[in-house]
Tab-separated table of C-alpha atoms in Angstrom:
chain	number	residue	atom	x	y	z
A	226	MET	CA	-29.684	-9.500	31.242
A	227	LYS	CA	-29.137	-11.170	27.856
A	228	LYS	CA	-30.013	-8.948	24.948
A	229	THR	CA	-32.571	-10.138	22.383
A	230	THR	CA	-32.133	-9.831	18.644
A	231	GLN	CA	-34.611	-6.916	18.649
A	232	GLN	CA	-32.620	-5.143	21.322
A	233	GLN	CA	-29.401	-5.727	19.392
A	234	GLN	CA	-31.042	-4.070	16.368
A	235	ILE	CA	-31.969	-1.044	18.505
A	236	ILE	CA	-28.338	-0.714	19.548
A	237	LYS	CA	-27.271	-0.937	15.941
A	238	GLN	CA	-29.761	1.689	14.858
A	239	LEU	CA	-28.663	4.016	17.617
A	240	ILE	CA	-25.014	3.806	16.620
A	241	THR	CA	-25.933	4.254	12.953
A	242	LYS	CA	-27.891	7.378	13.788
A	243	LEU	CA	-25.019	8.610	15.899
A	244	ILE	CA	-22.712	8.315	12.934
A	245	LEU	CA	-24.898	9.414	10.042
A	246	THR	CA	-27.740	11.720	11.035
A	247	GLU	CA	-27.402	13.272	14.458
A	248	LYS	CA	-27.069	17.052	14.322
A	249	ALA	CA	-24.538	18.031	16.894
A	250	SER	CA	-21.508	20.211	17.337
A	251	ARG	CA	-18.288	18.827	18.719
A	252	ARG	CA	-19.003	20.143	22.233
A	253	GLY	CA	-22.736	19.438	22.164
A	254	PHE	CA	-22.426	15.970	20.813
A	255	SER	CA	-22.662	14.048	24.082
A	256	LYS	CA	-25.554	16.185	25.341
A	257	SER	CA	-27.667	15.532	22.300
A	258	ILE	CA	-26.917	11.812	21.951
A	259	ILE	CA	-26.959	10.528	25.535
A	260	PRO	CA	-30.582	11.493	26.298
A	261	LEU	CA	-31.682	9.619	23.173
A	262	LEU	CA	-29.698	6.574	24.281
A	263	ASN	CA	-30.993	6.832	27.808
A	264	ASN	CA	-34.613	6.939	26.589
A	265	GLN	CA	-34.091	3.841	24.507
A	266	THR	CA	-32.202	2.154	27.290
A	267	GLN	CA	-34.910	2.937	29.801
A	268	ASN	CA	-37.517	1.386	27.566
A	269	ASN	CA	-35.584	-1.718	26.556
A	270	PHE	CA	-32.691	-2.406	28.935
A	271	GLU	CA	-32.145	-2.585	32.656
A	272	ASP	CA	-28.519	-1.527	32.408
A	273	LYS	CA	-28.481	2.224	31.727
A	274	THR	CA	-24.712	2.435	32.110
A	275	GLU	CA	-24.105	0.278	29.074
A	276	PHE	CA	-23.662	3.344	26.849
A	277	GLN	CA	-20.985	5.820	27.751
A	278	TYR	CA	-19.890	8.512	25.313
A	279	ALA	CA	-17.099	10.927	25.911
A	280	TYR	CA	-14.554	12.945	24.031
A	281	ARG	CA	-10.842	12.697	24.556
A	282	GLN	CA	-8.265	15.132	23.253
A	283	CYS	CA	-5.614	12.962	21.605
A	284	ASP	CA	-2.057	14.060	20.913
A	285	LYS	CA	-1.581	16.142	17.775
A	286	GLU	CA	-0.504	13.162	15.670
A	287	ARG	CA	-3.703	11.299	16.389
A	288	GLU	CA	-7.276	12.694	16.421
A	289	LEU	CA	-10.208	14.017	18.404
A	290	ALA	CA	-12.365	10.965	18.689
A	291	PRO	CA	-15.644	9.872	20.243
A	292	PHE	CA	-15.356	6.745	22.301
A	293	CYS	CA	-18.050	4.157	22.849
A	294	ASN	CA	-17.630	1.599	25.664
A	295	MET	CA	-19.941	-1.386	25.359
A	296	THR	CA	-20.202	-4.837	26.863
A	297	SER	CA	-18.329	-7.615	25.099
A	298	LYS	CA	-21.564	-9.519	24.386
A	299	THR	CA	-23.168	-6.490	22.774
A	300	LEU	CA	-20.142	-5.716	20.657
A	301	SER	CA	-19.774	-9.255	19.410
A	302	LYS	CA	-23.268	-8.984	17.919
A	303	MET	CA	-22.412	-5.764	16.075
A	304	THR	CA	-18.854	-6.072	14.921
A	305	PHE	CA	-16.204	-8.654	14.282
A	306	ASN	CA	-14.147	-9.736	17.257
A	307	HIS	CA	-10.440	-9.046	16.663
A	308	GLY	CA	-8.969	-10.249	19.908
A	309	ASN	CA	-10.510	-7.878	22.426
A	310	TYR	CA	-10.352	-4.811	20.274
A	311	PHE	CA	-11.983	-3.447	17.198
A	312	LYS	CA	-11.146	-0.153	15.501
A	313	ALA	CA	-12.949	1.426	12.579
A	314	THR	CA	-12.568	4.885	11.071
A	315	ILE	CA	-15.410	6.986	9.822
A	316	PRO	CA	-14.549	9.211	6.791
A	317	ASN	CA	-14.567	12.951	7.185
A	318	GLN	CA	-17.520	13.142	4.794
A	319	LEU	CA	-19.724	11.391	7.354
A	320	TYR	CA	-18.566	13.657	10.125
A	321	SER	CA	-19.583	16.655	8.066
A	322	GLN	CA	-23.078	15.133	7.972
A	323	VAL	CA	-23.246	15.192	11.743
A	324	GLU	CA	-21.769	18.695	11.847
A	325	ILE	CA	-18.610	17.789	13.697
A	326	ASN	CA	-16.007	20.170	12.399
A	327	PRO	CA	-12.796	18.248	11.712
A	328	ILE	CA	-9.509	19.614	12.955
A	329	GLN	CA	-7.286	20.257	9.932
A	330	HIS	CA	-4.973	17.397	8.990
A	331	GLN	CA	-6.437	15.158	11.691
A	332	GLN	CA	-8.478	12.012	11.371
A	333	HIS	CA	-11.653	11.248	13.269
A	334	GLU	CA	-12.236	7.757	14.499
A	335	LEU	CA	-14.973	5.943	16.249
A	336	ARG	CA	-13.357	3.321	18.441
A	337	PHE	CA	-15.055	0.419	20.130
A	338	SER	CA	-13.083	-0.619	23.187
A	339	VAL	CA	-13.856	-3.951	24.844
A	340	GLN	CA	-12.329	-4.931	28.190
A	341	TYR	CA	-9.160	-3.005	27.404
A	342	ASN	CA	-8.846	0.757	27.352
A	343	GLU	CA	-7.097	2.874	24.735
A	344	ALA	CA	-3.787	3.091	26.523
A	345	ILE	CA	-3.482	-0.669	26.963
A	346	MET	CA	-4.176	-1.405	23.333
A	347	GLU	CA	-1.835	1.299	22.049
A	348	ARG	CA	0.898	-0.240	24.183
A	349	ARG	CA	0.103	-3.671	22.775
A	350	VAL	CA	0.524	-2.465	19.188
A	351	ARG	CA	3.212	0.240	19.505
A	352	GLU	CA	5.188	-0.095	22.705
A	353	GLU	CA	6.166	-3.757	23.061
A	354	SER	CA	9.279	-3.663	25.247
A	355	ILE	CA	11.134	-6.346	23.385
A	356	ASP	CA	10.319	-7.584	19.892
A	357	ALA	CA	12.587	-9.797	17.838
A	358	ASN	CA	15.217	-9.307	20.564
A	359	ILE	CA	15.468	-5.581	19.968
A	360	ASP	CA	14.118	-2.627	21.947
A	361	LEU	CA	11.476	-0.905	19.806
A	362	SER	CA	12.611	2.496	21.101
A	363	ILE	CA	15.791	1.999	19.037
A	364	VAL	CA	13.692	1.329	15.952
A	365	TYR	CA	11.522	4.378	16.496
A	366	ASN	CA	14.557	6.584	17.113
A	367	TYR	CA	15.978	5.525	13.749
A	368	SER	CA	12.614	6.160	12.096
A	369	LYS	CA	12.879	9.867	13.069
A	370	MET	CA	16.048	10.267	10.980
A	371	THR	CA	15.935	11.638	7.462
A	372	PRO	CA	16.965	9.216	4.705
A	373	ALA	CA	19.111	10.368	1.822
A	374	SER	CA	17.351	11.342	-1.399
A	375	LEU	CA	17.922	9.153	-4.453
A	376	SER	CA	18.226	10.590	-7.947
A	377	VAL	CA	18.671	9.041	-11.360
A	378	SER	CA	21.886	11.008	-12.029
A	379	THR	CA	23.482	9.939	-8.724
A	380	LEU	CA	22.688	6.290	-9.309
A	381	VAL	CA	23.890	6.429	-12.906
A	382	GLU	CA	27.175	7.972	-11.823
A	383	PHE	CA	27.633	5.261	-9.191
A	384	VAL	CA	26.996	2.524	-11.737
A	385	GLU	CA	29.564	3.975	-14.148
A	386	ASN	CA	32.254	4.066	-11.443
A	387	THR	CA	31.808	0.663	-9.854
A	388	SER	CA	34.825	-1.069	-8.366
A	389	ILE	CA	35.626	-3.338	-5.452
A	390	ASN	CA	36.787	-0.350	-3.431
A	391	SER	CA	33.651	1.648	-4.168
A	392	LEU	CA	31.462	-1.286	-3.103
A	393	VAL	CA	33.352	-1.597	0.197
A	394	LEU	CA	32.997	2.134	0.854
A	395	SER	CA	29.325	2.274	-0.110
A	396	SER	CA	28.497	-0.708	2.090
A	397	GLY	CA	29.116	1.341	5.227
A	398	TRP	CA	26.771	4.059	4.021
A	399	LEU	CA	24.178	1.516	2.992
A	400	ILE	CA	24.017	-0.080	6.483
A	401	GLU	CA	23.001	3.184	8.094
A	402	GLU	CA	20.685	4.227	5.273
A	403	LEU	CA	18.792	0.948	5.311
A	404	ARG	CA	18.439	1.026	9.067
A	405	ILE	CA	16.612	4.357	8.767
A	406	ARG	CA	14.370	3.231	5.930
A	407	LEU	CA	13.517	-0.145	7.482
A	408	ALA	CA	12.704	1.498	10.828
A	409	GLN	CA	10.365	3.937	9.067
A	410	GLN	CA	8.558	0.974	7.481
A	411	VAL	CA	8.055	-0.617	10.907
A	412	GLN	CA	6.562	2.608	12.229
A	413	LEU	CA	4.383	3.128	9.166
A	414	LEU	CA	2.997	-0.393	9.515
A	415	ASP	CA	2.344	0.141	13.222
A	416	GLU	CA	0.425	3.350	12.423
A	417	MET	CA	-1.683	2.069	9.567
A	418	PRO	CA	-5.203	3.476	10.185
A	419	HIS	CA	-8.661	1.909	10.216
A	420	GLY	CA	-7.388	-1.256	11.885
A	421	LEU	CA	-5.146	-2.214	8.994
A	422	ASN	CA	-2.215	-2.390	11.366
A	423	LEU	CA	-3.881	-5.304	13.132
A	424	MET	CA	-4.529	-7.447	10.069
A	425	PRO	CA	-2.604	-10.755	10.120
A	426	SER	CA	-0.816	-10.178	6.774
A	427	ILE	CA	0.287	-6.704	7.866
A	428	ARG	CA	1.706	-8.008	11.130
A	429	ILE	CA	3.695	-10.600	9.193
A	430	VAL	CA	5.165	-7.920	6.904
A	431	ARG	CA	5.905	-5.763	9.908
A	432	ASP	CA	7.850	-8.640	11.486
A	433	TRP	CA	9.865	-9.002	8.259
A	434	TYR	CA	10.973	-5.371	8.456
A	435	LEU	CA	11.753	-5.634	12.147
A	436	THR	CA	13.864	-8.764	11.502
A	437	SER	CA	15.726	-7.048	8.681
A	438	PHE	CA	16.385	-3.993	10.867
A	439	LYS	CA	17.716	-6.313	13.579
A	440	GLN	CA	20.106	-7.936	11.141
A	441	LEU	CA	21.572	-4.617	10.088
A	442	TYR	CA	21.612	-3.217	13.640
A	443	GLN	CA	23.693	-6.182	14.771
A	444	ILE	CA	26.467	-5.255	12.301
A	445	LYS	CA	28.881	-3.463	14.612
A	446	SER	CA	31.432	-2.211	12.102
A	447	LYS	CA	31.499	-1.159	8.449
A	448	PRO	CA	33.009	-3.568	5.878
A	449	ARG	CA	36.739	-2.784	5.487
A	450	ASN	CA	37.747	-5.196	2.750
A	451	ARG	CA	36.483	-7.502	0.026
A	452	SER	CA	35.773	-10.472	2.300
A	453	GLU	CA	33.701	-8.356	4.717
A	454	GLU	CA	31.857	-6.803	1.779
A	455	ILE	CA	30.946	-10.321	0.559
A	456	GLU	CA	29.660	-11.205	4.032
A	457	PHE	CA	27.612	-8.005	4.127
A	458	THR	CA	26.210	-8.702	0.678
A	459	ASN	CA	24.973	-12.065	1.867
A	460	VAL	CA	22.983	-10.254	4.565
A	461	ILE	CA	21.611	-7.858	1.937
A	462	ARG	CA	20.600	-10.748	-0.284
A	463	THR	CA	18.759	-12.410	2.594
A	464	ILE	CA	16.883	-9.209	3.307
A	465	TYR	CA	16.055	-8.727	-0.349
A	466	ASP	CA	14.619	-12.250	-0.691
A	467	ARG	CA	12.683	-11.945	2.570
A	468	HIS	CA	10.739	-8.951	1.267
A	469	ASN	CA	9.930	-10.264	-2.203
A	470	PRO	CA	6.282	-10.994	-1.313
A	471	THR	CA	5.745	-7.646	0.464
A	472	MET	CA	3.533	-6.015	-2.170
A	473	VAL	CA	1.202	-8.967	-2.489
A	474	SER	CA	1.194	-9.514	1.308
A	475	VAL	CA	0.224	-5.945	2.056
A	476	ALA	CA	-2.441	-6.121	-0.657
A	477	GLY	CA	-3.672	-9.231	1.062
A	478	GLY	CA	-3.799	-7.336	4.376
A	479	VAL	CA	-5.989	-4.667	2.762
A	480	ALA	CA	-8.226	-7.427	1.392
A	481	GLU	CA	-8.469	-8.848	4.940
A	482	LEU	CA	-9.486	-5.437	6.251
A	483	LYS	CA	-12.164	-5.080	3.571
A	484	GLU	CA	-13.584	-8.439	4.529
A	485	GLU	CA	-13.639	-7.544	8.192
A	486	LEU	CA	-15.236	-4.163	7.535
A	487	LYS	CA	-18.035	-5.867	5.606
A	488	LYS	CA	-18.940	-7.739	8.790
A	489	THR	CA	-19.566	-4.574	10.782
A	490	MET	CA	-22.605	-2.352	11.026
A	491	LEU	CA	-20.814	-0.027	8.610
A	492	GLU	CA	-20.845	-2.462	5.709
A	493	TYR	CA	-22.775	-0.004	3.521
A	494	ILE	CA	-20.210	2.791	3.836
A	495	ASP	CA	-17.945	3.406	0.833
A	496	TYR	CA	-14.454	2.768	2.280
A	497	THR	CA	-12.699	3.617	-0.987
A	498	ASN	CA	-12.521	7.270	0.032
A	499	TYR	CA	-10.361	6.651	3.107
A	500	SER	CA	-7.716	9.273	2.371
A	501	SER	CA	-5.673	8.560	5.477
A	502	LEU	CA	-5.282	4.903	4.446
A	503	LYS	CA	-4.151	5.937	0.971
A	504	ASP	CA	-1.644	8.434	2.395
A	505	HIS	CA	-0.136	5.828	4.713
A	506	LEU	CA	0.106	3.190	1.995
A	507	ASP	CA	1.563	5.712	-0.457
A	508	SER	CA	4.282	6.552	2.071
A	509	PHE	CA	4.910	2.905	2.743
A	510	TYR	CA	5.284	2.026	-0.957
A	511	ILE	CA	7.344	5.084	-1.831
A	512	ASN	CA	9.740	4.106	0.948
A	513	ARG	CA	9.712	0.514	-0.313
A	514	ILE	CA	10.660	1.632	-3.821
A	515	GLY	CA	13.685	3.355	-2.379
A	516	ILE	CA	14.669	0.373	-0.243
A	517	ARG	CA	14.323	-2.076	-3.137
A	518	THR	CA	16.332	0.235	-5.359
A	519	LEU	CA	19.187	0.359	-2.860
A	520	LEU	CA	19.146	-3.376	-2.312
A	521	GLU	CA	18.923	-4.206	-6.004
A	522	HIS	CA	21.715	-1.818	-6.927
A	523	HIS	CA	24.124	-3.144	-4.358
A	524	LEU	CA	23.404	-6.746	-5.304
A	525	SER	CA	23.615	-6.028	-9.065
A	526	LEU	CA	26.870	-4.087	-8.714
A	527	HIS	CA	28.308	-6.833	-6.534
A	528	ASP	CA	27.335	-9.446	-9.141
A	529	GLN	CA	28.706	-7.309	-11.944
A	530	VAL	CA	32.128	-7.163	-10.217
A	531	GLU	CA	31.970	-10.947	-9.855
A	532	ASN	CA	30.570	-11.490	-13.394
A	533	PRO	CA	30.523	-8.672	-15.981
A	534	ASN	CA	27.942	-10.606	-18.046
A	535	CYS	CA	25.286	-10.817	-15.304
A	536	ASN	CA	21.728	-9.510	-15.701
A	537	LEU	CA	21.604	-5.771	-14.957
A	538	SER	CA	17.850	-5.206	-15.339
A	539	LYS	CA	17.582	-4.130	-11.693
A	540	LEU	CA	20.210	-1.424	-12.107
A	541	ILE	CA	19.458	2.102	-13.161
A	542	CYS	CA	20.175	2.163	-16.864
A	543	LYS	CA	21.269	5.348	-18.651
A	544	ASN	CA	19.681	4.178	-21.900
A	545	THR	CA	16.670	2.021	-21.035
A	546	ASN	CA	15.124	0.604	-24.170
A	547	PRO	CA	11.306	0.563	-23.613
A	548	ILE	CA	10.742	-1.706	-26.626
A	549	LEU	CA	12.848	-4.482	-25.178
A	550	VAL	CA	11.239	-4.043	-21.775
A	551	ALA	CA	7.764	-4.016	-23.323
A	552	ASN	CA	8.381	-7.323	-25.082
A	553	ARG	CA	9.194	-8.980	-21.740
A	554	ALA	CA	6.183	-7.360	-20.078
A	555	ILE	CA	3.859	-8.537	-22.878
A	556	LYS	CA	5.008	-12.099	-22.372
A	557	ASP	CA	4.444	-11.977	-18.609
A	558	ALA	CA	1.035	-10.318	-18.964
A	559	GLN	CA	-0.113	-12.837	-21.571
A	560	ASP	CA	1.028	-15.702	-19.339
A	561	TRP	CA	-1.058	-14.233	-16.505
A	562	CYS	CA	-4.085	-13.866	-18.759
A	563	LEU	CA	-3.740	-17.342	-20.135
A	564	ALA	CA	-3.523	-18.809	-16.632
A	565	HIS	CA	-6.638	-16.994	-15.458
A	566	TYR	CA	-8.843	-16.925	-18.588
A	567	GLY	CA	-7.425	-19.555	-20.906
A	568	LYS	CA	-6.852	-16.970	-23.645
A	569	PHE	CA	-5.342	-13.545	-24.226
A	570	PRO	CA	-5.511	-10.732	-26.797
A	571	GLN	CA	-2.609	-9.920	-29.043
A	572	VAL	CA	-0.526	-6.822	-28.362
A	573	ILE	CA	0.631	-4.534	-31.173
A	574	VAL	CA	3.668	-2.319	-30.462
A	575	SER	CA	4.280	0.757	-32.616
A	576	THR	CA	6.690	3.642	-32.410
A	577	SER	CA	6.806	7.181	-33.643
A	578	GLY	CA	10.092	8.569	-34.924
A	579	ASN	CA	13.608	7.243	-34.455
A	580	GLN	CA	13.759	4.320	-32.009
A	581	ASP	CA	17.103	5.597	-30.665
A	582	ASP	CA	15.225	8.692	-29.402
A	583	LEU	CA	13.137	6.451	-27.136
A	584	LEU	CA	16.039	5.645	-24.803
A	585	PHE	CA	15.867	7.247	-21.348
A	586	PRO	CA	17.405	6.746	-17.878
A	587	TYR	CA	15.319	4.378	-15.772
A	588	VAL	CA	15.302	1.055	-13.897
A	589	PRO	CA	14.223	-1.546	-16.507
A	590	ASN	CA	12.759	-3.771	-13.784
A	591	HIS	CA	10.503	-0.935	-12.570
A	592	LEU	CA	9.325	-0.135	-16.089
A	593	GLN	CA	8.542	-3.793	-16.630
A	594	PHE	CA	6.420	-3.887	-13.515
A	595	GLN	CA	4.464	-0.798	-14.599
A	596	LEU	CA	3.847	-2.205	-18.053
A	597	ILE	CA	2.784	-5.612	-16.754
A	598	GLU	CA	0.200	-4.090	-14.444
A	599	LEU	CA	-1.280	-1.907	-17.175
A	600	LEU	CA	-1.260	-4.677	-19.725
A	601	ILE	CA	-2.978	-7.081	-17.335
A	602	ASN	CA	-5.699	-4.475	-16.720
A	603	SER	CA	-6.205	-4.005	-20.451
A	604	MET	CA	-6.142	-7.734	-21.263
A	605	ARG	CA	-8.558	-8.544	-18.465
A	606	ALA	CA	-10.977	-5.856	-19.681
A	607	VAL	CA	-10.806	-7.142	-23.250
A	608	VAL	CA	-11.286	-10.809	-22.350
A	609	GLU	CA	-14.147	-10.113	-19.935
A	610	ASN	CA	-16.030	-7.902	-22.390
A	611	HIS	CA	-15.597	-9.819	-25.677
A	612	THR	CA	-16.790	-13.370	-26.165
A	613	ASP	CA	-15.731	-14.009	-29.751
A	614	SER	CA	-12.703	-12.334	-31.402
A	615	LEU	CA	-10.544	-10.321	-29.023
A	616	PRO	CA	-9.493	-6.841	-30.194
A	617	PRO	CA	-5.745	-6.276	-29.755
A	618	VAL	CA	-4.188	-4.127	-27.078
A	619	GLY	CA	-2.031	-1.366	-28.515
A	620	ILE	CA	1.262	0.088	-27.222
A	621	LEU	CA	2.438	3.339	-28.797
A	622	MET	CA	5.840	4.805	-27.937
A	623	SER	CA	6.793	8.332	-28.863
A	624	SER	CA	9.602	10.740	-27.965
A	625	SER	CA	10.069	14.472	-27.758
A	626	GLN	CA	13.058	16.517	-26.786
A	627	ASP	CA	12.437	16.230	-23.041
A	628	GLU	CA	10.365	13.113	-22.506
A	629	VAL	CA	9.247	9.698	-23.687
A	630	THR	CA	5.542	8.777	-23.763
A	631	ILE	CA	4.143	5.257	-23.709
A	632	ARG	CA	0.419	4.815	-24.347
A	633	ILE	CA	-1.410	1.535	-23.756
A	634	SER	CA	-4.847	1.371	-25.392
A	635	ASP	CA	-7.572	-1.247	-25.199
A	636	GLU	CA	-11.159	-1.760	-26.339
A	637	GLY	CA	-12.285	-3.282	-23.066
A	638	LYS	CA	-15.494	-1.204	-22.841
A	639	GLY	CA	-13.884	1.448	-20.651
A	640	ILE	CA	-14.559	2.604	-17.117
A	641	PRO	CA	-17.743	4.348	-15.962
A	642	ARG	CA	-17.060	8.007	-15.302
A	643	LYS	CA	-18.435	7.719	-11.755
A	644	ASP	CA	-15.726	5.151	-10.955
A	645	MET	CA	-12.785	7.187	-12.213
A	646	PRO	CA	-12.088	9.003	-8.892
A	647	GLN	CA	-11.809	5.658	-7.102
A	648	LEU	CA	-9.307	4.020	-9.453
A	649	PHE	CA	-6.297	5.058	-7.375
A	650	SER	CA	-7.775	3.906	-4.093
A	651	TYR	CA	-6.207	0.822	-2.558
A	652	LEU	CA	-9.669	-0.313	-1.489
A	653	TYR	CA	-11.076	-0.322	-5.003
A	654	SER	CA	-10.884	-3.151	-7.495
A	655	THR	CA	-13.145	-4.333	-10.315
A	656	ALA	CA	-11.566	-7.812	-10.167
A	657	SER	CA	-12.039	-10.636	-7.709
A	658	VAL	CA	-9.330	-10.745	-5.085
A	659	ARG	CA	-6.380	-13.033	-5.754
A	660	LYS	CA	-4.371	-14.391	-2.842
A	661	GLU	CA	-1.591	-16.096	-4.755
A	662	ILE	CA	1.681	-14.624	-5.975
A	663	VAL	CA	1.980	-14.907	-9.760
A	664	ASN	CA	5.695	-15.537	-9.738
A	665	GLN	CA	6.871	-18.113	-7.239
A	666	ASP	CA	10.550	-18.030	-8.245
A	667	GLY	CA	11.618	-15.035	-6.163
A	668	LYS	CA	10.486	-12.454	-8.684
A	669	GLN	CA	8.122	-9.701	-7.750
A	670	GLY	CA	4.596	-10.931	-8.332
A	671	SER	CA	1.803	-8.984	-9.969
A	672	VAL	CA	-0.779	-7.400	-7.705
A	673	ALA	CA	-3.492	-7.642	-10.335
A	674	GLY	CA	-6.867	-8.316	-8.734
A	675	PHE	CA	-6.060	-6.504	-5.457
A	676	GLY	CA	-6.770	-3.003	-6.754
A	677	PHE	CA	-3.114	-2.038	-6.157
A	678	GLY	CA	-1.867	-1.985	-9.737
A	679	LEU	CA	-2.826	1.564	-10.732
A	680	PRO	CA	-1.767	3.209	-7.422
A	681	LEU	CA	1.616	1.525	-7.612
A	682	VAL	CA	2.141	2.389	-11.290
A	683	LYS	CA	1.493	6.000	-10.342
A	684	LEU	CA	3.917	5.851	-7.409
A	685	TYR	CA	6.710	4.399	-9.537
A	686	SER	CA	6.207	7.172	-12.074
A	687	LYS	CA	6.216	9.837	-9.382
A	688	TYR	CA	9.301	8.403	-7.660
A	689	TRP	CA	11.423	8.759	-10.794
A	690	GLY	CA	10.078	12.162	-11.806
A	691	GLY	CA	7.562	10.986	-14.388
A	692	GLU	CA	3.791	10.986	-14.581
A	693	PHE	CA	0.912	8.577	-15.115
A	694	LYS	CA	-2.484	9.462	-16.487
A	695	LEU	CA	-5.583	7.489	-17.346
A	696	ASN	CA	-8.341	8.384	-19.822
A	697	SER	CA	-11.387	6.226	-20.511
A	698	VAL	CA	-14.421	6.283	-22.800
A	699	SER	CA	-17.161	4.348	-21.096
A	700	GLY	CA	-18.570	1.737	-23.429
A	701	TYR	CA	-15.468	1.671	-25.633
A	702	GLY	CA	-12.050	1.430	-23.968
A	703	THR	CA	-9.221	2.963	-21.935
A	704	ASP	CA	-5.941	4.735	-22.647
A	705	ALA	CA	-3.132	4.709	-20.068
A	706	TYR	CA	-0.240	7.169	-20.481
A	707	LEU	CA	3.247	6.892	-18.945
A	708	TYR	CA	5.538	9.916	-19.200
A	709	PHE	CA	9.282	9.599	-18.599
A	710	THR	CA	11.839	12.363	-18.305
A	711	LYS	CA	14.945	12.019	-20.457
């Protein structure tokens, strides 16, 4: 019997009540919900078996989840159709409203399964027998290994002792290290929650990592001489170039998920508080920082051996000069602002104390990315909130015995206090989504407009032992602070 629009609304209301208002314990949940559904079904539908609710104990890495099996026609009226499967996650806060006590460190998901059951879909996403001509079990076995930790001192020491022989020796270690890290990225992408793992952009990025793993896995022996090291470096350069758009592509995948979630019956739920999504993306990007650092260092050291005058901005630098890096970042941020708004505010750089005291060990390229993202945020806020003269953005650099501090200040009217907790969510952005990459010449593009800038700035700071803080006065402006350890 074909459902009418009114009947579809009844279904929607039932599911909404199930999620938001029903008072039930974990064990009593089915008993309290099913009679309600049956009553409504008896009054409105001939097919009483349409609704089936049950609990399933998932393995400890997953969750205890309610499952709802519905007809394909019914589901298509309520949610978007992603193949034959849709998966949405309800935040823990909502489960507390229905008095379902969450198991510690586990997520709770409401899954809608159409035509295919849970096991079939999990196999489709996670257990493909052959993908990119490599058995995924090999990838997952590598992902269980522990990667080496990277430190500023270790990288600085390696830079200061670079030679052809050291490059040949380090290449063998790098093959195995990158296999582990790339495999972990594949698994992280496969396990992205809330349906993010099924978004088209995420699947593309996942294929990039799988292809890169395959390239390294097919290397059967470590480089033994200069010619083999050159051949290996060509592979590394291919991998590096392949993953240039990763940040923007993953940001695009999150934007795709946000658009899909808006189409569901849960469009009014605040998705910015999805802690599990933030945790997964944090892990993914922390791992990516390590991978990019290893790739960039090998390529830069190789180029340095070939040409001592090459650009070393991607190498760890014992004495990074933040003034020089800031000048490059200002130019890039102003170019971005000009392209999007047709104008930009001036930036005033000032320092406190001796400029030589501002030097600290860091990767100049990483610092430049952080400054670009913060400057774009400030410039955008200034331009959007001032119609006549644009107040300048200020950069203040100061040094103490143990650390260097960089403050970026603007008069862009600030951030409402209620929005402050959401600023580091990947699902939050005050700007309209951009799909293009700012730099099309192989450089790492800005993720301004995706809501990824602040979370990534914080991760870069954390990765290198620093800190990032944000203070704002609503109605006036915002101060961003970067702290770097000497």
